[in-house]
Coordinates of N, CA and C in Angstrom, one line a residue:
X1 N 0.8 -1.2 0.0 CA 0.0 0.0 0.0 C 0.9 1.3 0.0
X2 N 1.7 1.6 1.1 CA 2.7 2.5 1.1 C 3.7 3.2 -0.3
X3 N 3.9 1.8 -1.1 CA 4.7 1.9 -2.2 C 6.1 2.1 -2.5
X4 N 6.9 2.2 -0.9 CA 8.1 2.8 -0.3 C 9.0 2.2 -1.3
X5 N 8.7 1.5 -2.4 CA 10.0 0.7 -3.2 C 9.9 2.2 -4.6
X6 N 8.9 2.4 -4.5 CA 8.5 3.7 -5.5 C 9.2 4.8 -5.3
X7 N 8.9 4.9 -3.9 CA 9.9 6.5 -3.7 C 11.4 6.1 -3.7
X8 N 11.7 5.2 -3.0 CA 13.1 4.4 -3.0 C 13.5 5.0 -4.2
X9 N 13.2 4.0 -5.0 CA 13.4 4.1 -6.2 C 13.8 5.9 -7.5
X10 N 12.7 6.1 -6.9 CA 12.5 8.1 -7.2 C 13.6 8.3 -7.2
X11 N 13.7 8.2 -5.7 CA 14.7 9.2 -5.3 C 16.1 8.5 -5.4
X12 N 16.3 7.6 -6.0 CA 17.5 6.8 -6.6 C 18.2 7.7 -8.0
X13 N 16.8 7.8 -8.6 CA 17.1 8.5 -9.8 C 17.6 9.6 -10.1
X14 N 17.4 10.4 -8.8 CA 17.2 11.8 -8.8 C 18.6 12.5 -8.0
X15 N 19.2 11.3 -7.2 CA 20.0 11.4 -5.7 C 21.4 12.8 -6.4
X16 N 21.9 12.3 -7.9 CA 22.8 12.8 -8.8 C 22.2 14.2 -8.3
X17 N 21.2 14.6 -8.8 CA 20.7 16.1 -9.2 C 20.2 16.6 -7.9
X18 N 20.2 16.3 -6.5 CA 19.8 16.6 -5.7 C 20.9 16.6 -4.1
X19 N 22.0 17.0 -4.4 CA 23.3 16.2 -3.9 C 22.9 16.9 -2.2
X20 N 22.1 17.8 -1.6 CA 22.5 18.2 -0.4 C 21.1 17.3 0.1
X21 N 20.3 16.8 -0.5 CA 18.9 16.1 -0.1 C 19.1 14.9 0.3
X22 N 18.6 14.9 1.8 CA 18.2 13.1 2.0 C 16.9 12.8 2.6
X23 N 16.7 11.5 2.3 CA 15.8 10.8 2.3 C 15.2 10.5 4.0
X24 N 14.0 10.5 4.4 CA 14.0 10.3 5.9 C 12.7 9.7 5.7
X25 N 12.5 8.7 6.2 CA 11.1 7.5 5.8 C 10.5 7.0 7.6
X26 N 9.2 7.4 8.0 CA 9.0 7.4 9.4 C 8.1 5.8 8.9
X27 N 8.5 5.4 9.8 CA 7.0 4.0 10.0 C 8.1 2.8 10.2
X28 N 7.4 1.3 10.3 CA 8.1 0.1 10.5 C 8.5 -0.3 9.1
X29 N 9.4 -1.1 9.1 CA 9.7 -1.8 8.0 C 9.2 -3.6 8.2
X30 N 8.1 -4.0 7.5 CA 7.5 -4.7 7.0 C 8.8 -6.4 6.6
X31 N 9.0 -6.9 7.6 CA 9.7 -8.3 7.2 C 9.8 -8.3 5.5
X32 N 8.6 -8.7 4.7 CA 8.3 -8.5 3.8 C 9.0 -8.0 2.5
X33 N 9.1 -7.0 3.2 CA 10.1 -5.8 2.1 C 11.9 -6.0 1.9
X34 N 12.6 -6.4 3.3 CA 13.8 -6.9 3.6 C 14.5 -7.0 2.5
X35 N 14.0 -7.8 1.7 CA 14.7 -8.9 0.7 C 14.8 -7.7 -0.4
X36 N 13.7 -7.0 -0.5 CA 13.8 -5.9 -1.9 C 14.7 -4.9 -1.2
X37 N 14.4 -4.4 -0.1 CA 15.1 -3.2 0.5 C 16.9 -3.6 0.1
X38 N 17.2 -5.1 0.5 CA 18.6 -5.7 0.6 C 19.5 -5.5 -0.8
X39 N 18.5 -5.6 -2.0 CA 18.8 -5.5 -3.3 C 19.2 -4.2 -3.5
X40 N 18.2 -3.1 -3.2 CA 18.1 -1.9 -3.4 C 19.5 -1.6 -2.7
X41 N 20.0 -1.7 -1.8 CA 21.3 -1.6 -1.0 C 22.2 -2.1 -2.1
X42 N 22.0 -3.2 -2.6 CA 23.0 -3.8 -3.4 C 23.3 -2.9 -4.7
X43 N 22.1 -2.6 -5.7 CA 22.5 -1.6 -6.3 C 23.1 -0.4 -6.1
X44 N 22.5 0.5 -5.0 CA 22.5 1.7 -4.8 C 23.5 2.0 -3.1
X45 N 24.5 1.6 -3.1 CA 25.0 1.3 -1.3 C 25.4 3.1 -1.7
X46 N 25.5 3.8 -2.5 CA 26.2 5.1 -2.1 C 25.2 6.1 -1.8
X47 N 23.6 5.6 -1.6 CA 22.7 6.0 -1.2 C 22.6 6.2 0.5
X48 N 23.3 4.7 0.8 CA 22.8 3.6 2.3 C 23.5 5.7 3.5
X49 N 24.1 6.7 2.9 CA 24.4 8.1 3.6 C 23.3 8.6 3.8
X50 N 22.3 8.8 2.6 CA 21.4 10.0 2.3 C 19.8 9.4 2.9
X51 N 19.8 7.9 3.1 CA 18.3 7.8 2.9 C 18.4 6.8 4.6
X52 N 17.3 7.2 5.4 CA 17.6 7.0 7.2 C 15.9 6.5 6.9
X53 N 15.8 5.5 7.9 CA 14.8 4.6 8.4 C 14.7 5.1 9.6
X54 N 13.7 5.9 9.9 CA 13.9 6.3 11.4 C 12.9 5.8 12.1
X55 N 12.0 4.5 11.2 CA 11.2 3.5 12.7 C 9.8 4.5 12.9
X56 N 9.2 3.7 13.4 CA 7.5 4.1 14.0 C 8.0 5.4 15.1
X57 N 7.6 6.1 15.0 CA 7.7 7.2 15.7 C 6.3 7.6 16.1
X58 N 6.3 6.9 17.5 CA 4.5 7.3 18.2 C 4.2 8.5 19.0
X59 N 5.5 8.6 19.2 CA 5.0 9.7 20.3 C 4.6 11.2 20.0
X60 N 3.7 11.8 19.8 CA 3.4 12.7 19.0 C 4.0 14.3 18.8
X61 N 4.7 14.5 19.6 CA 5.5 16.0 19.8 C 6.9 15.2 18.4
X62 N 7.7 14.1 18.5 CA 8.5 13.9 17.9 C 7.9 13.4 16.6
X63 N 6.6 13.1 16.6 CA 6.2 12.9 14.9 C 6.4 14.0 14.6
X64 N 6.0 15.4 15.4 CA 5.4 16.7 14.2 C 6.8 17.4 14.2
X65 N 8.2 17.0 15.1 CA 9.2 17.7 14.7 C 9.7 17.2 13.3
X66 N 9.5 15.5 13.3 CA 10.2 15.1 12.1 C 9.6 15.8 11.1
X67 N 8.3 16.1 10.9 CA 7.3 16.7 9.8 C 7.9 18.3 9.8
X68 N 8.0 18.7 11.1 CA 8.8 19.9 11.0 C 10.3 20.4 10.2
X69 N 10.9 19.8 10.1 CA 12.4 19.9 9.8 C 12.1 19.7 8.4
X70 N 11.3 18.6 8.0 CA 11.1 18.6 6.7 C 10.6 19.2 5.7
X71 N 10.9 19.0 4.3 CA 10.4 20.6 3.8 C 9.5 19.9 2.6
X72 N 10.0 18.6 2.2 CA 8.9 18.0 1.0 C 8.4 16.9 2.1
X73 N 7.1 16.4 1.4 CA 6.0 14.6 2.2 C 5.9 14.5 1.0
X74 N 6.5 13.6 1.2 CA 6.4 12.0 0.1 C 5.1 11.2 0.0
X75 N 4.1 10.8 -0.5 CA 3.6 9.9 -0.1 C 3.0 8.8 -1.8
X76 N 3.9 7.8 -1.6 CA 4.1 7.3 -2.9 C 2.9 5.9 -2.7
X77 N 1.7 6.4 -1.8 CA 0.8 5.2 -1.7 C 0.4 4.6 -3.1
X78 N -0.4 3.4 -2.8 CA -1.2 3.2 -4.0 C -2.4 3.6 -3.4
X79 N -2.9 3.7 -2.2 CA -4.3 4.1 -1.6 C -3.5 4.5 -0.5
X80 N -5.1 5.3 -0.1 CA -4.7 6.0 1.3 C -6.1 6.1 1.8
X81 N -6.7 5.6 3.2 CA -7.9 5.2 3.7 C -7.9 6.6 4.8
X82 N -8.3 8.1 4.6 CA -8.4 8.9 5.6 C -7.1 9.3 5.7
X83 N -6.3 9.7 5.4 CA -5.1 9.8 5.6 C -4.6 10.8 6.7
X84 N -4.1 10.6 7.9 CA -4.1 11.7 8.5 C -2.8 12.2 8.4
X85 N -1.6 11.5 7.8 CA -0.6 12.1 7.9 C -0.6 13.2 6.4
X86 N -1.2 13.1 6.1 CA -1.5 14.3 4.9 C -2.2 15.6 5.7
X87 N -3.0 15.7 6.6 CA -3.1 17.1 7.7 C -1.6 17.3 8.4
X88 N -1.1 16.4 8.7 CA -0.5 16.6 9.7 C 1.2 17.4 8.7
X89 N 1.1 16.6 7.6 CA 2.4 17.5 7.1 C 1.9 18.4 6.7
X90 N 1.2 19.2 5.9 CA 0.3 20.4 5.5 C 0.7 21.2 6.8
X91 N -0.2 20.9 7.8 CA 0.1 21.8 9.4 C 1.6 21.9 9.5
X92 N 2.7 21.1 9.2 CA 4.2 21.4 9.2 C 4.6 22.2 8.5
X93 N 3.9 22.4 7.3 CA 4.0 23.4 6.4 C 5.3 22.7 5.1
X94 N 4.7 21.5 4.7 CA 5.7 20.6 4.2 C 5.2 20.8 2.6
X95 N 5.7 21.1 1.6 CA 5.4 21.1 0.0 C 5.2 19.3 -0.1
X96 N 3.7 19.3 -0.9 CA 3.7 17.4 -0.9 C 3.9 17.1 -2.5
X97 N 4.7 15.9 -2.0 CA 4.5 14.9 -4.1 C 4.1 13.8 -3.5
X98 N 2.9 13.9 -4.1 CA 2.0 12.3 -3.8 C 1.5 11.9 -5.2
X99 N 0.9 10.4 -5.0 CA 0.3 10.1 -6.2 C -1.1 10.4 -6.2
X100 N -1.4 9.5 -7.5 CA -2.7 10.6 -7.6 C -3.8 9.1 -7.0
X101 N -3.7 9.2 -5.4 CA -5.0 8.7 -4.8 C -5.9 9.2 -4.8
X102 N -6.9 8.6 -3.8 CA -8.1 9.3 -4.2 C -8.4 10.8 -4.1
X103 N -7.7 10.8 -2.4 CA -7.6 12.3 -1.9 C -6.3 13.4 -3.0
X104 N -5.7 13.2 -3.3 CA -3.9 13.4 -3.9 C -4.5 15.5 -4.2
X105 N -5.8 15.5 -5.1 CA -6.4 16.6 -5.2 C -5.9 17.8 -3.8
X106 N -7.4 17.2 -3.0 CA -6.8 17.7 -1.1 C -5.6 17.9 -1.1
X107 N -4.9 16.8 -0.7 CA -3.4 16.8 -0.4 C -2.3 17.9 -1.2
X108 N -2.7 18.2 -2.4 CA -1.9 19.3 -3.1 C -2.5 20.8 -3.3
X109 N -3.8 20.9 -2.3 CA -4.1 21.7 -2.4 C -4.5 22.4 -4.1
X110 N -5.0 21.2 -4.5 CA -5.2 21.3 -6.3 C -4.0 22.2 -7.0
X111 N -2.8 22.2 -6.3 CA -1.6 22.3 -7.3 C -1.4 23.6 -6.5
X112 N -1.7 24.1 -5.3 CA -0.9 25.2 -4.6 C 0.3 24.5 -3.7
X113 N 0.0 23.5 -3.1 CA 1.1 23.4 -2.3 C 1.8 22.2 -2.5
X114 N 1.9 21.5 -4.0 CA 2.6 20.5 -4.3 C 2.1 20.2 -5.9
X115 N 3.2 18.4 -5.9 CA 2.6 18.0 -7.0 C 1.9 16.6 -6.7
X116 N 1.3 16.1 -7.9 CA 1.1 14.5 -7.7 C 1.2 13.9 -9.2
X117 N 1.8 12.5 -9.1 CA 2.2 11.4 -10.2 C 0.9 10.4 -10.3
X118 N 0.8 9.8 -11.2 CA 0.4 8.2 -11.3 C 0.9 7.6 -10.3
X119 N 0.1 6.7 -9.8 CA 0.2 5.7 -8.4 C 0.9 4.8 -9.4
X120 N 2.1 4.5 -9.0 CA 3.1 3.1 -9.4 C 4.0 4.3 -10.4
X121 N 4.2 5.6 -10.6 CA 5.1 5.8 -11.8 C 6.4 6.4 -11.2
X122 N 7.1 5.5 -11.0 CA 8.7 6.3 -10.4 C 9.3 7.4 -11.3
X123 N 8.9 7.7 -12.4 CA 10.2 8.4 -13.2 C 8.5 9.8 -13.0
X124 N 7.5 9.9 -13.0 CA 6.7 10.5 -12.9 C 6.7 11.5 -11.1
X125 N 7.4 10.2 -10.1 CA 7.0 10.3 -8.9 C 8.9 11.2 -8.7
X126 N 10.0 10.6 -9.6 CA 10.8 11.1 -9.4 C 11.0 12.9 -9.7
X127 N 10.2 12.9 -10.9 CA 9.7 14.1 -11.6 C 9.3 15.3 -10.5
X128 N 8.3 15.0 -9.7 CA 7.5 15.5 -9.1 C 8.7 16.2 -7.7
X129 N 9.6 15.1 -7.0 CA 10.2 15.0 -6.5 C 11.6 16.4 -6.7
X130 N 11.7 15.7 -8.0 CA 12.9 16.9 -8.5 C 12.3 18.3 -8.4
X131 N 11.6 18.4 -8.8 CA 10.6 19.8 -9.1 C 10.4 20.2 -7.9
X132 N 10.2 20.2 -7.0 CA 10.4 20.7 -5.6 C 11.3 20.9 -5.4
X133 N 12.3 20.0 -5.4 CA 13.6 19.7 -4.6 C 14.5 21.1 -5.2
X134 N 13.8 21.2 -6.3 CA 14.9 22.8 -7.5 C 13.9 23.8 -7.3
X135 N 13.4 23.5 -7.3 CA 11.8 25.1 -7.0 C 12.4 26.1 -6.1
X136 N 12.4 27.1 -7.1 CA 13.3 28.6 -6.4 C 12.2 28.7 -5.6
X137 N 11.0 28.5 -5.6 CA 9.6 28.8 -4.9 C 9.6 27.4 -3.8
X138 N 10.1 26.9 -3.3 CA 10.2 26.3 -2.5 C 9.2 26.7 -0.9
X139 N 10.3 27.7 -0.7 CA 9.9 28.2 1.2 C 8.4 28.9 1.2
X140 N 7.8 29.5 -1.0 CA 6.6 29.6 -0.6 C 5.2 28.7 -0.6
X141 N 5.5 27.6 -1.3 CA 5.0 26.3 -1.7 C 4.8 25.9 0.0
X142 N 5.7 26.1 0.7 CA 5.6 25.4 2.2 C 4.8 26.2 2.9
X143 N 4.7 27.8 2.9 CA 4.1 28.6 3.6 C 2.5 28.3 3.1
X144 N 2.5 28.1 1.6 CA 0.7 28.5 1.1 C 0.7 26.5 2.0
X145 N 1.3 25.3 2.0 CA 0.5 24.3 3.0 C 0.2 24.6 4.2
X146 N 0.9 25.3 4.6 CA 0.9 25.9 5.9 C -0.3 26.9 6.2
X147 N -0.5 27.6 5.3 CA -2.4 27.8 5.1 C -3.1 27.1 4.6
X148 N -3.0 26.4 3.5 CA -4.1 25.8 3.3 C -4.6 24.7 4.4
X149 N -3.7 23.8 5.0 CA -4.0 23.2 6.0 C -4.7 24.1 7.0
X150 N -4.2 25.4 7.4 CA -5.7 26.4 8.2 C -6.6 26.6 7.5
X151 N -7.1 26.4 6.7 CA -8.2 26.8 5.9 C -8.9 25.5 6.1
X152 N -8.9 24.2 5.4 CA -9.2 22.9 5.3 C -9.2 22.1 6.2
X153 N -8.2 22.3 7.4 CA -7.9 20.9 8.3 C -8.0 21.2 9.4
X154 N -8.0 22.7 9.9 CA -8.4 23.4 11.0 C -9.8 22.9 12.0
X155 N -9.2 22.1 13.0 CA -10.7 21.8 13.3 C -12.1 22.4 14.1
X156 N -11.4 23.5 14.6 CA -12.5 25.0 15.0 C -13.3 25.2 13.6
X157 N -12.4 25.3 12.8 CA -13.1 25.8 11.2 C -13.8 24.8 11.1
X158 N -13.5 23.4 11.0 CA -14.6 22.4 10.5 C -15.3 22.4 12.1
X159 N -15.3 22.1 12.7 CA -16.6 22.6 13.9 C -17.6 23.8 13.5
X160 N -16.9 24.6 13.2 CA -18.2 26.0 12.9 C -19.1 25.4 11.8
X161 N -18.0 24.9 10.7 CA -19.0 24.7 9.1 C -19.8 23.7 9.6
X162 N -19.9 22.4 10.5 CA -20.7 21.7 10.6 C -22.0 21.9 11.6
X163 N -21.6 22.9 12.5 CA -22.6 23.9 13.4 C -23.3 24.5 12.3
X164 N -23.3 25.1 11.5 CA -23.5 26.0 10.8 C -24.8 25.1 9.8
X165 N -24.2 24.1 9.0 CA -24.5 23.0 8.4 C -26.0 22.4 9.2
X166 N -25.8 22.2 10.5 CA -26.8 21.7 11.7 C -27.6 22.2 11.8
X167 N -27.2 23.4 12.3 CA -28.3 24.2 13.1 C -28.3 25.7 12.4
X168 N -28.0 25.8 11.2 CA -28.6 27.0 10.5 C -27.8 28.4 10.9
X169 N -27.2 29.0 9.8 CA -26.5 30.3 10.4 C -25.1 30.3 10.0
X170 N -24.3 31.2 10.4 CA -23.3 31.4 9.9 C -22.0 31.1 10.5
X171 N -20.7 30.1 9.8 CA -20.1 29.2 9.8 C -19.1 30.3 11.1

């Protein structure tokens, strides 16, 4: 679901044209994946510097720093059920390249505060990737997520609009 062999991969392509960028990937690693991840090493070990596994990170003040420091969200799902980590980087004020799930629209703020690829297209997902990563417009790409997540994900705002919605009157 994740597609983490996608972005892997992306950002394999791209690592040449992007020499001060690394990669930082939050969540478990999946037994599963091992065997591909071990290849990916094999081809690419001058990557094993730039791209860090930093594990489930629960505790919530150190999720939103990770989200904090960062300046692109990746999210190379094939699906995404509710996604909340797509509020939560927006609130960090993170420029996103996602693919084009269901939400991908939301998530890019329809092309203000990011891009999105085909779900499964690495040279599309790399694309997307690069394009930020060189975007003179960068710091403002992060400030407009950084509103649009107050605009959309704010949950006083969505409390008023659903008050409003309920019981008649103005949001």
């Amino acid at each position: 679901q994740k597609a983490t062999n996608v972005l892997l991969e992306a950002f394999a392509k791209i690592a040449d044209q992007i020499p001060g960028w690394e990669l930082h990937l939050a969540g478990g690693i999946e037994d599963s994946f091992q065997k591909w991840l071990s290849e990916f090493w094999e081809r690419f070990p001058e990557l094993k510097n730039r791209i860090r596994f930093l594990g489930r990170i629960s505790e919530r003040d150190a999720l939103y720093e990770t989200y904090r420091r960062a300046k692109i969200f990746a999210l190379s799902s094939t699906y995404e059920g509710g996604a909340n980590v797509i509020a939560e980087a927006l609130f960090a004020g993170n420029a996103m390249a996602v693919t084009k799930i269901d939400e991908y629209s939301d998530a890019i703020g329809n092309g203000r505060c990011g891009l999105a690829s085909e779900i499964g297209d690495v040279d599309g997902f790399a694309d997307s990737l690069l394009q930020l990563c060189r975007s003179e417009r960068l710091d403002e790409i992060c400030r407009e997520a950084y509103a649009y997540a107050q605009e959309v994900y704010d949950m006083e705002r969505i409390a008023a609009r659903l008050y409003a919605l309920i019981f008649g009157g103005e949001e």
